[in-house]
């Protein structure tokens, strides 16, 4: 799969760059999928130091998004976005593979 199967929105890229700058790290966000959550799978975000050899890498405005091969099967075609509202601010994954998701948007089922 190529990097076009997953993308990071410009607002998410700006937020990752800001967080990384405050922590003195490279602007690299890792998205992983783990079992659990109220719908079966849940998203995990973390700053990464560098990509692993088998990671899929997508880049937006100089910020890299990393996904491991196992997680990629569940998030291919996704857009990682950052939304701010009166209810709070959070990274959101717009996942076309999800058959269902929970109200909070942090877990999903396929």
Backbone as a ProteinNet text record, in pm:
[ID]
protein_1_A
[PRIMARY]
XXXXXXXXXXXXXXXXXXXXXXXXXXXXXXXXXXXXXXXXXXXXXXXXXXXXXXXXXXXXXXXXXXXXXXXXXXXXXXXXXXXXXXXXXXXXXXXXXXXXXXXXXXXXXX
[TERTIARY]
83.8	0	88.2	39.6	118.9	65.3	135.1	100.1	-35.3	-88.9	-218	-332.2	-308.2	-414.8	-449.9	-370.9	-392.6	-343	-411.8	-363.7	-387.8	-314.2	-319.9	-371.4	-479	-534.2	-438.4	-447	-361.2	-379.2	-502.8	-523.4	-457	-461.9	-394.1	-243.2	-192.7	-48.3	-1.6	-77.8	-40.9	-37.5	-135.5	-142.1	-26	5.1	118.1	247.6	265.3	386.5	399.1	287.9	288.9	323.8	261.3	288.7	434.5	481.9	620.8	719.5	691.2	780.1	788	674.2	671.7	749.6	750.7	821.1	963.4	1005.4	1139.8	1161.9	1055.7	1064.8	1039.6	1066.5	1035.2	882.9	826.9	682.3	640.8	639	603.9	496.3	379.2	267.4	247.5	239.9	211.2	64.6	-5.1	-141.7	-136.6	-189.5	-196	-338.6	-374.4	-505	-482.9	-556.5	-545.6	-683.6	-687.4	-814.1	-861.9	-993.2	-1048.4	-1144.1	-1178.7	-1274.4	-1414.9	-1514.3	-1653	-1702.6	-1627	-1672.3	-1581.8	-1478.6	-1394.9	-1250.1	-1226.9	-1091.6	-1084.4	-963.7	-947.7	-821.2	-824.5	-710.5	-616.4	-487.2	-385.3	-296	-272.3	-184.2	-66	52.1	170.9	273.7	355.1	467.3	571.1	633.4	736	869.5	977.6	1111.1	1149.6	1109	1144.2	1055.8	1039.7	960.9	1033.8	956	1010.9	1024.4	1101.9	1129.1	1003.3	902.9	784.2	663.8	684.1	575.2	532.6	403.5	354.3	369.9	422	446.7	370.4	288.8	221.2	272	284.1	336.8	245.9	221.5	143.5	216.3	251.4	315.3	435.6	516.1	636.3	614.9	490	458.7	431.2	495.3	476.8	378.6	297.7	203.8	251.7	272.4	321.5	212.4	204.2	110.7	179.8	174	234.5	147.7	204.3	130.2	2.2	1.8	-117.4	-230	-197.4	-297.2	-345.2	-255.4	-290.3	-408.1	-417.2	-530.3	-664.1	-664.4	-788.3	-813	-710.4	-726.1	-693.4	-672.9	-644	-756.6	-720.1	-818.5	-865.1	-809.7	-853.3	-791.1	-859.7	-806.1	-799.9	-681.1	-666.1	-682.5	-779.5	-811.8	-799.5	-792	-791.6	-905	-997.6	-1115.3	-1119.1	-1155.7	-1175.6	-1319.7	-1386.4	-1524.9	-1548.2	-1668.3	-1701	-1687.7	-1708.8	-1698.2	-1555.9	-1459.3	-1319.4	-1247.5	-1127.8	-1045.2	-985.6	-978.5	-926.7	-888.4	-796.9	-769.4	-884.9	-931.5	-1039.5	-993.7	-1034.8	-1002.7	-1131.3	-1132.2	-1244.8	-1214	-1276.1	-1240.5	-1350.9	-1328.3	-1430.2	-1446.7	-1354.5	-1361.1	-1448.9	-1479.2	-1553.6	-1701.3	-1752.5	-1895	-1974.8	-1911	-1975.2	-1867.6	-1906.3	-1812.6	-1889.2	-1814.5	-1879.7	-1905.6	-1979.8	-2012	-1891.2	-1790.3	-1672.7	-1577.6	-1596.4	-1513.2	-1376.5	-1347.4	-1214.1	-1207.8	-1323.2	-1321.1	-1417	-1396.7	-1474.6	-1482.6	-1571.8	-1584.6	-1579.9	-1532.4	-1527.5	-1618.9
-117.5	0	123.7	228.1	349.9	450.6	563.2	662.9	727.2	713.2	772.6	698.7	582.7	507.7	566.1	659.5	718.7	862.1	953.9	1092	1163.3	1270.2	1355.9	1490.6	1540.5	1669.2	1781.9	1896.2	2009.3	2053.8	2049.8	2090.1	1990.6	1861.8	1761.8	1779.5	1807.6	1828.3	1947.3	2055.6	2173.4	2138.5	2062.5	2026.8	1935.8	1837.1	1748.5	1828.9	1921.1	2004	2086.2	2142.1	2221.4	2136.1	2020.3	1929.4	1883.2	1844.9	1797.8	1908.1	2029.9	2142.3	2166	2161	2182.2	2073.4	1951.4	1840.5	1822.4	1907.3	1897.6	1772.2	1726.2	1604.2	1634.5	1534.8	1544.3	1537.3	1604.9	1598.7	1469.4	1361.3	1229	1169.4	1143.5	1086.7	941.3	854.2	713	686.3	624	577.4	425.6	368.9	223.7	184.5	62.7	8.6	-107.4	-105.9	-212	-269.3	-393.1	-451.9	-384.3	-367.9	-305.6	-194.4	-115.1	-8.6	-64.9	21.2	-25.2	-83.8	-65.5	-119.5	-229.2	-270.4	-381.2	-344.6	-228.9	-179.8	-35.9	6.5	146.7	203.9	334	405.2	449.2	442.6	492.6	588.4	706.9	806.3	828.9	847.4	880.3	944.5	1031.8	1084.7	973.8	965.8	863.6	932.1	860.5	914.5	898.9	786.1	757.6	644.2	632.7	521.1	388.2	281.2	146.2	107.9	6.1	-33.6	-69	-128.1	-172.5	-78.3	40.7	137.2	196	227.3	308.4	451.8	539.9	678.4	770.7	858.2	963	1095.6	1197.1	1325.2	1439.2	1531.3	1652.5	1770.1	1868.5	1990.9	1963.2	1861.7	1830.4	1743.6	1704.6	1618.2	1478.4	1378.6	1240.9	1165.4	1082.8	992.7	851.5	773.6	636.4	537.5	428.7	321.3	188.3	97.4	-34.9	-119.4	-225	-306.3	-370.4	-414.5	-477.5	-374.3	-257.3	-151.5	-99.5	-96.7	-42.4	-116	-246.6	-321.8	-266.6	-209.2	-159.1	-10.4	61.9	206.6	255	164.2	204.8	293.6	403.2	495.9	600.7	600.2	693.5	831.3	927.8	1062	1088.9	1126.1	1164.9	1316.3	1361.2	1502.9	1548.7	1680	1737.5	1836.9	1816.2	1900.8	1970.1	2098	2173.6	2221.1	2201.9	2245.9	2286.8	2329.4	2365.1	2245.8	2125.8	2004.4	1959	2021.9	1984.5	1974	1924.5	1910.1	1770.3	1711.4	1575.1	1539.7	1444	1382.7	1287.8	1286.5	1197.7	1122.2	998.3	916.9	896.6	946.9	924.2	795.2	686.1	552.5	491.6	479.8	420.7	270	206.5	63.1	29.3	128.4	103.1	80.9	-32	-61.8	7.9	31.8	99.5	166.2	271.8	335.6	381.1	409.4	452.1	602.1	654	794.3	885.1	840.2	923	922.7	826.7	822.8	761.6	709.6	654.2	503	439.4	296.7	265.8	150	116.1	-33.6	-77.1	-216.9	-226.6	-341	-361.9	-475.1
0	0	0	-64.5	-67.6	33.4	46.4	146.5	118.5	-1.7	-33.5	35.3	94.1	159	295.2	345.2	476.1	470.8	538.8	535.5	668	684.2	802.4	754.4	813.2	770.1	807.8	738.9	775.6	920.4	974	1114	1209.3	1176.3	1259.3	1250.4	1131.3	1114.9	1197.7	1198	1278.3	1426.9	1473.7	1615.3	1655.5	1571.7	1599.1	1603.7	1508.8	1506	1634	1682.6	1804.7	1926.6	1938.4	2051	2047.9	1929.9	1916.7	1952.3	1907.4	1937.4	2088.1	2155.7	2301	2374.7	2318.7	2382.7	2330	2236	2180.7	2098.5	2029.8	1949.3	1802.4	1719.9	1577.8	1560.9	1458.4	1437.2	1365.5	1444	1390.9	1481.5	1423.6	1499	1459.2	1559	1533.4	1566.2	1469.7	1489.5	1494.3	1600.7	1614.8	1651	1617.4	1652.8	1748.1	1859.1	1958.6	1984.6	2029.8	2071.4	2197.6	2210.6	2329.9	2294.6	2390.8	2369.2	2365.1	2360.6	2367.9	2236.3	2126.9	1998.6	1941.6	2013.2	1967.3	1940.2	1877.6	1852	1899	1935.9	1973.1	1910.9	1886	1827.4	1938.1	1909.7	2001.1	1922.5	1980.8	1921.3	2013.6	1955.5	2033.6	1941.8	1997.8	1920.3	1907.5	1791.8	1767.7	1741.7	1768.6	1742.8	1596.3	1536	1397	1346.9	1215.3	1162.4	1178	1193.5	1188.6	1041.3	1011.2	873.1	794.5	860.1	787.2	803.1	861.1	876.3	742.7	731.3	622	670.2	586.4	624.1	530.2	586.9	510.9	565.6	479.3	525.1	481.3	573.5	546.4	609.5	529.9	579.8	669.5	634.1	709.3	832.2	858	972.4	918.3	980.1	932.7	1021.1	956.8	1022.7	995.8	1102.2	1091	1130.1	1053.6	1087.2	1061.8	1159.1	1142.7	1049.4	989.5	892.1	945.6	1071	1127.6	1141.7	1194.5	1210.4	1075.5	976.9	845.5	782.5	806	751.8	801.4	921.2	981.7	956.6	913.1	894.6	753	659.6	521.1	470.6	407.3	353.1	452.6	573	677.6	661.5	722.6	738.7	888.5	937.7	1077.2	1082.3	1160	1168	1313	1331.9	1465.6	1470.9	1563.4	1574.8	1709.7	1707.6	1830.6	1832.6	1946.8	1961.6	2106.2	2136.3	2274.7	2367.6	2313.5	2393.2	2418	2354.4	2372.4	2239.7	2244.7	2124.8	2123.3	2004.3	1996.5	1853.8	1843	1713.6	1683.4	1559.7	1517.1	1393.5	1384.3	1267.6	1188.1	1066	976.1	901.9	948.3	902.7	816	684	596.4	618.4	690.8	716.9	836.7	919.4	1042.3	1011.6	1057.6	1041.9	1151.3	1265.5	1377.6	1461.2	1531.1	1623.1	1745.3	1851.1	1973.9	1968	2062.3	2064.4	2079.8	2150.3	2171.7	2051.7	1961.2	1840.9	1858.5	1978.4	2001.1	1980.2	1958.2	1928.6	1814.2	1750.8	1633	1615.3	1526.5	1490.1	1338.1	1287.3	1141.6	1102.2
[MASK]
++++++++++++++++++++++++++++++++++++++++++++++++++++++++++++++++++++++++++++++++++++++++++++++++++++++++++++++

